[in-house]
Amino acid sequence: MKGLVRGVLPVVIVATMTVACQTVQTTGGGAVGVQRSQMMMVSAKEVEQASRQQYQQMLAEARQKNALNRDPAMVQRVRTIVARLTAQTGVFRADAPAWQWEVNVFSSNELNAWCMAGGKMAIYTGLIERLRLTDDEIAAVMGHEIAHALREHSREQVSKSMATGLGVSVAGALLGVGQVGQDLMSTVAKVTFELPNSREHEIEADRIGVELAARAGYDPRAAVSLWNKMSTQSAGAPPQWLSTHPSHASRQRDLAEYAARVMPLYQAARR
């Protein structure tokens, strides 16, 4: 899942990017066993800083349109669910519970939700109301989005773009060489906020998301019902804000399998 967040980042964040490639393990595997190593060519701090600034800009625009947190009961409902989910993030990485997590509700008919690097989140009223989401299904949505942030998928996409699409131009950007730096800034914005996640990223977020939900006391099987609701809204295909991979059938099977795997965690949390 990824929200269709557009726009150019308000600040140039490439001035201090590191060209050196490092292989990292952003999270522990958890009960679902996500343990893939990732190649990074930009620091988490830089991506998180850009995300925070973009988030504040989006909140300001929503306020101007009177489209931010208009229903106090809905906002409280979402924040209660998210607080329970983020309290479980230490299972995957020790630093995550101390992140400056934040979630807001945007008034829009879109089927949309997202979590930026560092934990800045939003869910749209269209997603909650049009799909008549239960608390368990909201937990499935937000657990999935939180998982993208824990795994630093945006940072990874930026790094891949630098490695495969920009090549030695990165060196020019580090020196602040005019248009090269501007081009790299636009690339960072695009891979972070617009491009769909890869199949690999979606599977990882699905699996970590169901574990977060289960540990927080939300039924992990709701991820399957959520996916079915998504598909019915788009004539059998997922909405544009979701990646087209994996396929509907394979995703259902994987979600059902991993939901079953973490059911003991859910049952323990409910006691």
PDB file of C-alpha atoms in Angstrom:
ATOM      1  CA  MET A   1       0.000   0.000   0.000  1.00  0.00           C
ATOM      2  CA  LYS A   2       1.095   3.536  -0.588  1.00  0.00           C
ATOM      3  CA  GLY A   3      -0.821   6.784  -0.642  1.00  0.00           C
ATOM      4  CA  LEU A   4      -0.792   8.912  -3.779  1.00  0.00           C
ATOM      5  CA  VAL A   5       1.057  11.805  -2.196  1.00  0.00           C
ATOM      6  CA  ARG A   6       2.338  14.257  -4.769  1.00  0.00           C
ATOM      7  CA  GLY A   7       4.475  17.347  -4.670  1.00  0.00           C
ATOM      8  CA  VAL A   8       8.067  18.495  -4.624  1.00  0.00           C
ATOM      9  CA  LEU A   9       9.893  18.418  -1.323  1.00  0.00           C
ATOM     10  CA  PRO A  10      10.261  21.927   0.066  1.00  0.00           C
ATOM     11  CA  VAL A  11      13.921  21.639   0.910  1.00  0.00           C
ATOM     12  CA  VAL A  12      16.988  20.275  -0.809  1.00  0.00           C
ATOM     13  CA  ILE A  13      18.002  17.265   1.250  1.00  0.00           C
ATOM     14  CA  VAL A  14      20.731  15.965  -1.004  1.00  0.00           C
ATOM     15  CA  ALA A  15      23.574  18.171   0.165  1.00  0.00           C
ATOM     16  CA  THR A  16      24.735  15.680   2.777  1.00  0.00           C
ATOM     17  CA  MET A  17      23.770  12.400   1.135  1.00  0.00           C
ATOM     18  CA  THR A  18      26.372   9.721   1.429  1.00  0.00           C
ATOM     19  CA  VAL A  19      27.375   7.950  -1.759  1.00  0.00           C
ATOM     20  CA  ALA A  20      28.785   4.925   0.028  1.00  0.00           C
ATOM     21  CA  CYS A  21      26.545   1.899  -0.173  1.00  0.00           C
ATOM     22  CA  GLN A  22      25.864  -0.008   3.003  1.00  0.00           C
ATOM     23  CA  THR A  23      23.907  -3.186   3.579  1.00  0.00           C
ATOM     24  CA  VAL A  24      21.654  -2.990   6.612  1.00  0.00           C
ATOM     25  CA  GLN A  25      19.023  -5.003   8.426  1.00  0.00           C
ATOM     26  CA  THR A  26      16.423  -2.415   9.370  1.00  0.00           C
ATOM     27  CA  THR A  27      14.230  -4.701  11.493  1.00  0.00           C
ATOM     28  CA  GLY A  28      14.268  -7.932  13.401  1.00  0.00           C
ATOM     29  CA  GLY A  29      12.364 -10.791  11.848  1.00  0.00           C
ATOM     30  CA  GLY A  30       9.551 -11.064  14.393  1.00  0.00           C
ATOM     31  CA  ALA A  31       7.327 -14.120  14.407  1.00  0.00           C
ATOM     32  CA  VAL A  32       6.687 -13.667  10.667  1.00  0.00           C
ATOM     33  CA  GLY A  33      10.388 -13.938   9.835  1.00  0.00           C
ATOM     34  CA  VAL A  34      11.064 -10.887   7.648  1.00  0.00           C
ATOM     35  CA  GLN A  35      14.871 -10.830   7.528  1.00  0.00           C
ATOM     36  CA  ARG A  36      15.972  -9.511   4.143  1.00  0.00           C
ATOM     37  CA  SER A  37      19.053  -7.270   4.082  1.00  0.00           C
ATOM     38  CA  GLN A  38      18.689  -3.925   2.319  1.00  0.00           C
ATOM     39  CA  MET A  39      21.059  -1.728   0.337  1.00  0.00           C
ATOM     40  CA  MET A  40      21.096   1.911   1.445  1.00  0.00           C
ATOM     41  CA  MET A  41      22.880   4.880  -0.149  1.00  0.00           C
ATOM     42  CA  VAL A  42      21.212   7.668   1.821  1.00  0.00           C
ATOM     43  CA  SER A  43      20.863   8.110   5.566  1.00  0.00           C
ATOM     44  CA  ALA A  44      17.646   7.533   7.467  1.00  0.00           C
ATOM     45  CA  LYS A  45      18.019  10.998   9.015  1.00  0.00           C
ATOM     46  CA  GLU A  46      17.888  12.723   5.627  1.00  0.00           C
ATOM     47  CA  VAL A  47      14.821  10.842   4.428  1.00  0.00           C
ATOM     48  CA  GLU A  48      13.024  11.366   7.750  1.00  0.00           C
ATOM     49  CA  GLN A  49      13.778  15.089   7.738  1.00  0.00           C
ATOM     50  CA  ALA A  50      12.335  15.450   4.257  1.00  0.00           C
ATOM     51  CA  SER A  51       9.274  13.453   5.285  1.00  0.00           C
ATOM     52  CA  ARG A  52       8.617  15.614   8.341  1.00  0.00           C
ATOM     53  CA  GLN A  53       8.758  18.780   6.285  1.00  0.00           C
ATOM     54  CA  GLN A  54       6.526  17.362   3.575  1.00  0.00           C
ATOM     55  CA  TYR A  55       4.070  16.195   6.232  1.00  0.00           C
ATOM     56  CA  GLN A  56       3.831  19.640   7.822  1.00  0.00           C
ATOM     57  CA  GLN A  57       3.185  21.149   4.420  1.00  0.00           C
ATOM     58  CA  MET A  58       0.378  18.681   3.769  1.00  0.00           C
ATOM     59  CA  LEU A  59      -1.209  19.347   7.164  1.00  0.00           C
ATOM     60  CA  ALA A  60      -1.136  23.084   6.490  1.00  0.00           C
ATOM     61  CA  GLU A  61      -2.807  22.614   3.108  1.00  0.00           C
ATOM     62  CA  ALA A  62      -5.483  20.377   4.637  1.00  0.00           C
ATOM     63  CA  ARG A  63      -6.201  22.968   7.346  1.00  0.00           C
ATOM     64  CA  GLN A  64      -6.646  25.659   4.725  1.00  0.00           C
ATOM     65  CA  LYS A  65      -9.244  23.475   3.004  1.00  0.00           C
ATOM     66  CA  ASN A  66     -10.936  22.585   6.317  1.00  0.00           C
ATOM     67  CA  ALA A  67     -10.110  18.966   5.553  1.00  0.00           C
ATOM     68  CA  LEU A  68      -8.075  18.048   8.631  1.00  0.00           C
ATOM     69  CA  ASN A  69      -9.489  16.081  11.582  1.00  0.00           C
ATOM     70  CA  ARG A  70     -13.062  17.306  11.142  1.00  0.00           C
ATOM     71  CA  ASP A  71     -14.665  14.431  13.077  1.00  0.00           C
ATOM     72  CA  PRO A  72     -13.224  14.274  16.635  1.00  0.00           C
ATOM     73  CA  ALA A  73     -14.730  10.845  17.322  1.00  0.00           C
ATOM     74  CA  MET A  74     -13.158   9.375  14.175  1.00  0.00           C
ATOM     75  CA  VAL A  75      -9.809  10.967  14.945  1.00  0.00           C
ATOM     76  CA  GLN A  76      -9.826   9.542  18.467  1.00  0.00           C
ATOM     77  CA  ARG A  77     -10.795   6.126  17.149  1.00  0.00           C
ATOM     78  CA  VAL A  78      -7.909   6.104  14.669  1.00  0.00           C
ATOM     79  CA  ARG A  79      -5.378   7.455  17.171  1.00  0.00           C
ATOM     80  CA  THR A  80      -6.343   4.859  19.761  1.00  0.00           C
ATOM     81  CA  ILE A  81      -5.794   2.057  17.245  1.00  0.00           C
ATOM     82  CA  VAL A  82      -2.496   3.505  16.027  1.00  0.00           C
ATOM     83  CA  ALA A  83      -1.223   3.980  19.588  1.00  0.00           C
ATOM     84  CA  ARG A  84      -1.800   0.302  20.290  1.00  0.00           C
ATOM     85  CA  LEU A  85       0.025  -0.655  17.092  1.00  0.00           C
ATOM     86  CA  THR A  86       3.045   1.588  17.609  1.00  0.00           C
ATOM     87  CA  ALA A  87       3.422   0.279  21.164  1.00  0.00           C
ATOM     88  CA  GLN A  88       4.292  -3.084  19.589  1.00  0.00           C
ATOM     89  CA  THR A  89       6.923  -1.815  17.150  1.00  0.00           C
ATOM     90  CA  GLY A  90       9.781  -2.606  19.532  1.00  0.00           C
ATOM     91  CA  VAL A  91       9.400  -6.254  18.555  1.00  0.00           C
ATOM     92  CA  PHE A  92      10.854  -5.326  15.164  1.00  0.00           C
ATOM     93  CA  ARG A  93      13.254  -2.535  16.121  1.00  0.00           C
ATOM     94  CA  ALA A  94      14.217  -1.257  19.552  1.00  0.00           C
ATOM     95  CA  ASP A  95      14.261   2.417  18.582  1.00  0.00           C
ATOM     96  CA  ALA A  96      10.779   2.507  17.032  1.00  0.00           C
ATOM     97  CA  PRO A  97       8.596   2.978  20.145  1.00  0.00           C
ATOM     98  CA  ALA A  98      10.395   6.289  20.756  1.00  0.00           C
ATOM     99  CA  TRP A  99       9.735   7.622  17.235  1.00  0.00           C
ATOM    100  CA  GLN A 100       7.564  10.732  16.991  1.00  0.00           C
ATOM    101  CA  TRP A 101       4.583   8.819  15.673  1.00  0.00           C
ATOM    102  CA  GLU A 102       1.691  10.954  14.475  1.00  0.00           C
ATOM    103  CA  VAL A 103      -1.548  10.215  12.656  1.00  0.00           C
ATOM    104  CA  ASN A 104      -4.182  12.560  11.264  1.00  0.00           C
ATOM    105  CA  VAL A 105      -7.434  12.036   9.405  1.00  0.00           C
ATOM    106  CA  PHE A 106      -7.913  13.790   6.067  1.00  0.00           C
ATOM    107  CA  SER A 107     -11.440  14.469   4.821  1.00  0.00           C
ATOM    108  CA  SER A 108     -11.404  13.051   1.311  1.00  0.00           C
ATOM    109  CA  ASN A 109     -13.406  10.494  -0.617  1.00  0.00           C
ATOM    110  CA  GLU A 110     -10.214   8.748  -1.704  1.00  0.00           C
ATOM    111  CA  LEU A 111      -9.381   5.225  -0.572  1.00  0.00           C
ATOM    112  CA  ASN A 112      -6.069   6.274   0.863  1.00  0.00           C
ATOM    113  CA  ALA A 113      -3.685   5.839   3.782  1.00  0.00           C
ATOM    114  CA  TRP A 114       0.067   6.163   4.179  1.00  0.00           C
ATOM    115  CA  CYS A 115       2.960   6.353   6.619  1.00  0.00           C
ATOM    116  CA  MET A 116       6.035   8.400   5.796  1.00  0.00           C
ATOM    117  CA  ALA A 117       9.571   7.646   6.914  1.00  0.00           C
ATOM    118  CA  GLY A 118       9.862   8.228  10.648  1.00  0.00           C
ATOM    119  CA  GLY A 119       6.208   7.583  11.447  1.00  0.00           C
ATOM    120  CA  LYS A 120       4.111  10.477  10.078  1.00  0.00           C
ATOM    121  CA  MET A 121       0.756   8.984   9.032  1.00  0.00           C
ATOM    122  CA  ALA A 122      -2.628   9.771   7.544  1.00  0.00           C
ATOM    123  CA  ILE A 123      -5.809   7.910   6.747  1.00  0.00           C
ATOM    124  CA  TYR A 124      -8.609   9.335   4.595  1.00  0.00           C
ATOM    125  CA  THR A 125     -12.261   9.406   5.566  1.00  0.00           C
ATOM    126  CA  GLY A 126     -13.188   7.790   2.247  1.00  0.00           C
ATOM    127  CA  LEU A 127     -11.327   4.648   3.200  1.00  0.00           C
ATOM    128  CA  ILE A 128     -13.042   4.364   6.580  1.00  0.00           C
ATOM    129  CA  GLU A 129     -16.528   5.351   5.478  1.00  0.00           C
ATOM    130  CA  ARG A 130     -16.826   3.869   1.995  1.00  0.00           C
ATOM    131  CA  LEU A 131     -15.491   0.499   3.136  1.00  0.00           C
ATOM    132  CA  ARG A 132     -17.187   0.662   6.546  1.00  0.00           C
ATOM    133  CA  LEU A 133     -13.994  -0.410   8.214  1.00  0.00           C
ATOM    134  CA  THR A 134     -14.063  -2.174  11.561  1.00  0.00           C
ATOM    135  CA  ASP A 135     -11.402  -1.397  14.173  1.00  0.00           C
ATOM    136  CA  ASP A 136      -9.654  -4.619  13.180  1.00  0.00           C
ATOM    137  CA  GLU A 137      -9.591  -3.523   9.537  1.00  0.00           C
ATOM    138  CA  ILE A 138      -8.274  -0.056  10.409  1.00  0.00           C
ATOM    139  CA  ALA A 139      -5.550  -1.835  12.370  1.00  0.00           C
ATOM    140  CA  ALA A 140      -4.784  -3.905   9.267  1.00  0.00           C
ATOM    141  CA  VAL A 141      -4.449  -0.764   7.147  1.00  0.00           C
ATOM    142  CA  MET A 142      -2.301   1.153   9.592  1.00  0.00           C
ATOM    143  CA  GLY A 143      -0.241  -1.858  10.656  1.00  0.00           C
ATOM    144  CA  HIS A 144       0.687  -2.356   7.021  1.00  0.00           C
ATOM    145  CA  GLU A 145       1.629   1.305   6.620  1.00  0.00           C
ATOM    146  CA  ILE A 146       3.643   1.329   9.849  1.00  0.00           C
ATOM    147  CA  ALA A 147       5.499  -1.729   8.567  1.00  0.00           C
ATOM    148  CA  HIS A 148       6.659   0.215   5.496  1.00  0.00           C
ATOM    149  CA  ALA A 149       8.170   2.825   7.821  1.00  0.00           C
ATOM    150  CA  LEU A 150       9.803   0.226  10.075  1.00  0.00           C
ATOM    151  CA  ARG A 151      11.409  -1.435   7.062  1.00  0.00           C
ATOM    152  CA  GLU A 152      12.456   1.977   5.666  1.00  0.00           C
ATOM    153  CA  HIS A 153      11.072   1.092   2.250  1.00  0.00           C
ATOM    154  CA  SER A 154      11.105   4.727   1.096  1.00  0.00           C
ATOM    155  CA  ARG A 155      14.787   5.016   1.950  1.00  0.00           C
ATOM    156  CA  GLU A 156      15.452   1.789   0.098  1.00  0.00           C
ATOM    157  CA  GLN A 157      13.617   3.023  -2.999  1.00  0.00           C
ATOM    158  CA  VAL A 158      15.596   6.254  -2.947  1.00  0.00           C
ATOM    159  CA  SER A 159      18.813   4.250  -2.720  1.00  0.00           C
ATOM    160  CA  LYS A 160      17.877   1.994  -5.617  1.00  0.00           C
ATOM    161  CA  SER A 161      17.043   4.985  -7.747  1.00  0.00           C
ATOM    162  CA  MET A 162      20.404   6.530  -6.942  1.00  0.00           C
ATOM    163  CA  ALA A 163      22.204   3.311  -7.781  1.00  0.00           C
ATOM    164  CA  THR A 164      20.397   2.408 -10.988  1.00  0.00           C
ATOM    165  CA  GLY A 165      19.024   5.638 -12.390  1.00  0.00           C
ATOM    166  CA  LEU A 166      21.457   8.360 -11.473  1.00  0.00           C
ATOM    167  CA  GLY A 167      24.851   6.696 -11.415  1.00  0.00           C
ATOM    168  CA  VAL A 168      27.773   9.075 -11.007  1.00  0.00           C
ATOM    169  CA  SER A 169      25.452  12.095 -11.100  1.00  0.00           C
ATOM    170  CA  VAL A 170      25.135  11.627  -7.357  1.00  0.00           C
ATOM    171  CA  ALA A 171      28.672  12.901  -6.943  1.00  0.00           C
ATOM    172  CA  GLY A 172      27.698  16.127  -8.645  1.00  0.00           C
ATOM    173  CA  ALA A 173      24.708  16.522  -6.374  1.00  0.00           C
ATOM    174  CA  LEU A 174      26.889  16.103  -3.297  1.00  0.00           C
ATOM    175  CA  LEU A 175      28.941  19.048  -4.500  1.00  0.00           C
ATOM    176  CA  GLY A 176      25.793  21.106  -5.070  1.00  0.00           C
ATOM    177  CA  VAL A 177      26.221  21.249  -8.838  1.00  0.00           C
ATOM    178  CA  GLY A 178      23.142  23.130 -10.076  1.00  0.00           C
ATOM    179  CA  GLN A 179      20.562  21.140 -11.993  1.00  0.00           C
ATOM    180  CA  VAL A 180      22.000  17.795 -10.928  1.00  0.00           C
ATOM    181  CA  GLY A 181      21.107  18.518  -7.340  1.00  0.00           C
ATOM    182  CA  GLN A 182      17.618  19.627  -8.313  1.00  0.00           C
ATOM    183  CA  ASP A 183      17.085  16.486 -10.377  1.00  0.00           C
ATOM    184  CA  LEU A 184      18.126  14.303  -7.463  1.00  0.00           C
ATOM    185  CA  MET A 185      15.783  16.136  -5.110  1.00  0.00           C
ATOM    186  CA  SER A 186      12.889  15.449  -7.472  1.00  0.00           C
ATOM    187  CA  THR A 187      13.883  11.800  -7.664  1.00  0.00           C
ATOM    188  CA  VAL A 188      13.857  11.522  -3.884  1.00  0.00           C
ATOM    189  CA  ALA A 189      10.358  13.015  -3.792  1.00  0.00           C
ATOM    190  CA  LYS A 190       9.080  10.716  -6.506  1.00  0.00           C
ATOM    191  CA  VAL A 191      10.304   7.410  -5.105  1.00  0.00           C
ATOM    192  CA  THR A 192       9.268   8.341  -1.593  1.00  0.00           C
ATOM    193  CA  PHE A 193       5.734   9.563  -2.253  1.00  0.00           C
ATOM    194  CA  GLU A 194       4.510   8.564  -5.718  1.00  0.00           C
ATOM    195  CA  LEU A 195       5.883   5.313  -7.085  1.00  0.00           C
ATOM    196  CA  PRO A 196       4.091   2.093  -6.079  1.00  0.00           C
ATOM    197  CA  ASN A 197       5.849  -0.249  -3.732  1.00  0.00           C
ATOM    198  CA  SER A 198       7.494  -3.347  -5.123  1.00  0.00           C
ATOM    199  CA  ARG A 199       5.993  -6.793  -4.691  1.00  0.00           C
ATOM    200  CA  GLU A 200       8.709  -7.563  -2.148  1.00  0.00           C
ATOM    201  CA  HIS A 201       7.911  -4.471  -0.106  1.00  0.00           C
ATOM    202  CA  GLU A 202       4.196  -5.210  -0.131  1.00  0.00           C
ATOM    203  CA  ILE A 203       4.697  -8.772   1.084  1.00  0.00           C
ATOM    204  CA  GLU A 204       6.962  -7.592   3.896  1.00  0.00           C
ATOM    205  CA  ALA A 205       4.479  -4.918   4.974  1.00  0.00           C
ATOM    206  CA  ASP A 206       1.599  -7.415   4.819  1.00  0.00           C
ATOM    207  CA  ARG A 207       3.406  -9.884   7.074  1.00  0.00           C
ATOM    208  CA  ILE A 208       4.736  -7.384   9.598  1.00  0.00           C
ATOM    209  CA  GLY A 209       1.369  -5.626   9.589  1.00  0.00           C
ATOM    210  CA  VAL A 210      -0.585  -8.701  10.626  1.00  0.00           C
ATOM    211  CA  GLU A 211       1.882  -9.365  13.435  1.00  0.00           C
ATOM    212  CA  LEU A 212       1.618  -5.787  14.732  1.00  0.00           C
ATOM    213  CA  ALA A 213      -2.171  -6.055  14.663  1.00  0.00           C
ATOM    214  CA  ALA A 214      -2.170  -9.395  16.450  1.00  0.00           C
ATOM    215  CA  ARG A 215       0.197  -8.217  19.173  1.00  0.00           C
ATOM    216  CA  ALA A 216      -1.958  -5.110  19.648  1.00  0.00           C
ATOM    217  CA  GLY A 217      -5.057  -7.244  20.189  1.00  0.00           C
ATOM    218  CA  TYR A 218      -6.637  -6.807  16.747  1.00  0.00           C
ATOM    219  CA  ASP A 219      -7.768  -9.805  14.738  1.00  0.00           C
ATOM    220  CA  PRO A 220      -5.071 -10.356  12.059  1.00  0.00           C
ATOM    221  CA  ARG A 221      -7.589 -12.107   9.816  1.00  0.00           C
ATOM    222  CA  ALA A 222      -9.140  -8.691   9.182  1.00  0.00           C
ATOM    223  CA  ALA A 223      -6.348  -8.082   6.652  1.00  0.00           C
ATOM    224  CA  VAL A 224      -8.063 -10.596   4.361  1.00  0.00           C
ATOM    225  CA  SER A 225     -11.501  -9.001   4.679  1.00  0.00           C
ATOM    226  CA  LEU A 226      -9.922  -5.581   4.156  1.00  0.00           C
ATOM    227  CA  TRP A 227      -8.282  -6.728   0.922  1.00  0.00           C
ATOM    228  CA  ASN A 228     -11.586  -8.136  -0.327  1.00  0.00           C
ATOM    229  CA  LYS A 229     -13.313  -4.825   0.360  1.00  0.00           C
ATOM    230  CA  MET A 230     -10.566  -2.991  -1.510  1.00  0.00           C
ATOM    231  CA  SER A 231     -10.989  -5.173  -4.561  1.00  0.00           C
ATOM    232  CA  THR A 232     -14.767  -4.794  -4.721  1.00  0.00           C
ATOM    233  CA  GLN A 233     -14.337  -1.022  -4.873  1.00  0.00           C
ATOM    234  CA  SER A 234     -12.266  -1.282  -8.035  1.00  0.00           C
ATOM    235  CA  ALA A 235     -14.081  -3.850 -10.167  1.00  0.00           C
ATOM    236  CA  GLY A 236     -11.980  -6.764  -8.933  1.00  0.00           C
ATOM    237  CA  ALA A 237      -8.665  -4.885  -8.934  1.00  0.00           C
ATOM    238  CA  PRO A 238      -7.075  -3.029  -6.039  1.00  0.00           C
ATOM    239  CA  PRO A 239      -7.364   0.772  -5.948  1.00  0.00           C
ATOM    240  CA  GLN A 240      -4.559   2.767  -7.523  1.00  0.00           C
ATOM    241  CA  TRP A 241      -3.018   3.515  -4.137  1.00  0.00           C
ATOM    242  CA  LEU A 242      -2.167  -0.151  -3.774  1.00  0.00           C
ATOM    243  CA  SER A 243       0.599  -1.873  -5.643  1.00  0.00           C
ATOM    244  CA  THR A 244      -0.538  -4.166  -8.448  1.00  0.00           C
ATOM    245  CA  HIS A 245       1.720  -6.902  -7.098  1.00  0.00           C
ATOM    246  CA  PRO A 246       1.320  -9.472  -5.728  1.00  0.00           C
ATOM    247  CA  SER A 247      -1.860 -10.687  -7.395  1.00  0.00           C
ATOM    248  CA  HIS A 248      -5.168 -10.631  -5.558  1.00  0.00           C
ATOM    249  CA  ALA A 249      -5.285 -14.411  -5.138  1.00  0.00           C
ATOM    250  CA  SER A 250      -1.701 -14.832  -3.984  1.00  0.00           C
ATOM    251  CA  ARG A 251      -2.011 -11.921  -1.594  1.00  0.00           C
ATOM    252  CA  GLN A 252      -5.134 -13.402  -0.045  1.00  0.00           C
ATOM    253  CA  ARG A 253      -3.348 -16.722   0.452  1.00  0.00           C
ATOM    254  CA  ASP A 254      -0.289 -15.097   1.985  1.00  0.00           C
ATOM    255  CA  LEU A 255      -2.325 -12.897   4.316  1.00  0.00           C
ATOM    256  CA  ALA A 256      -4.435 -15.848   5.440  1.00  0.00           C
ATOM    257  CA  GLU A 257      -1.332 -17.965   6.054  1.00  0.00           C
ATOM    258  CA  TYR A 258       0.474 -15.332   8.100  1.00  0.00           C
ATOM    259  CA  ALA A 259      -2.658 -14.298   9.967  1.00  0.00           C
ATOM    260  CA  ALA A 260      -2.991 -17.923  11.065  1.00  0.00           C
ATOM    261  CA  ARG A 261       0.667 -17.959  12.079  1.00  0.00           C
ATOM    262  CA  VAL A 262       0.212 -15.002  14.452  1.00  0.00           C
ATOM    263  CA  MET A 263      -3.178 -16.055  15.881  1.00  0.00           C
ATOM    264  CA  PRO A 264      -1.530 -17.238  19.133  1.00  0.00           C
ATOM    265  CA  LEU A 265      -0.182 -13.710  19.604  1.00  0.00           C
ATOM    266  CA  TYR A 266      -3.662 -12.293  19.089  1.00  0.00           C
ATOM    267  CA  GLN A 267      -5.190 -14.745  21.507  1.00  0.00           C
ATOM    268  CA  ALA A 268      -2.546 -13.934  24.129  1.00  0.00           C
ATOM    269  CA  ALA A 269      -3.136 -10.203  23.692  1.00  0.00           C
ATOM    270  CA  ARG A 270      -6.876 -10.671  24.204  1.00  0.00           C
ATOM    271  CA  ARG A 271      -6.520 -12.430  27.558  1.00  0.00           C
TER     272      ARG A 271
END
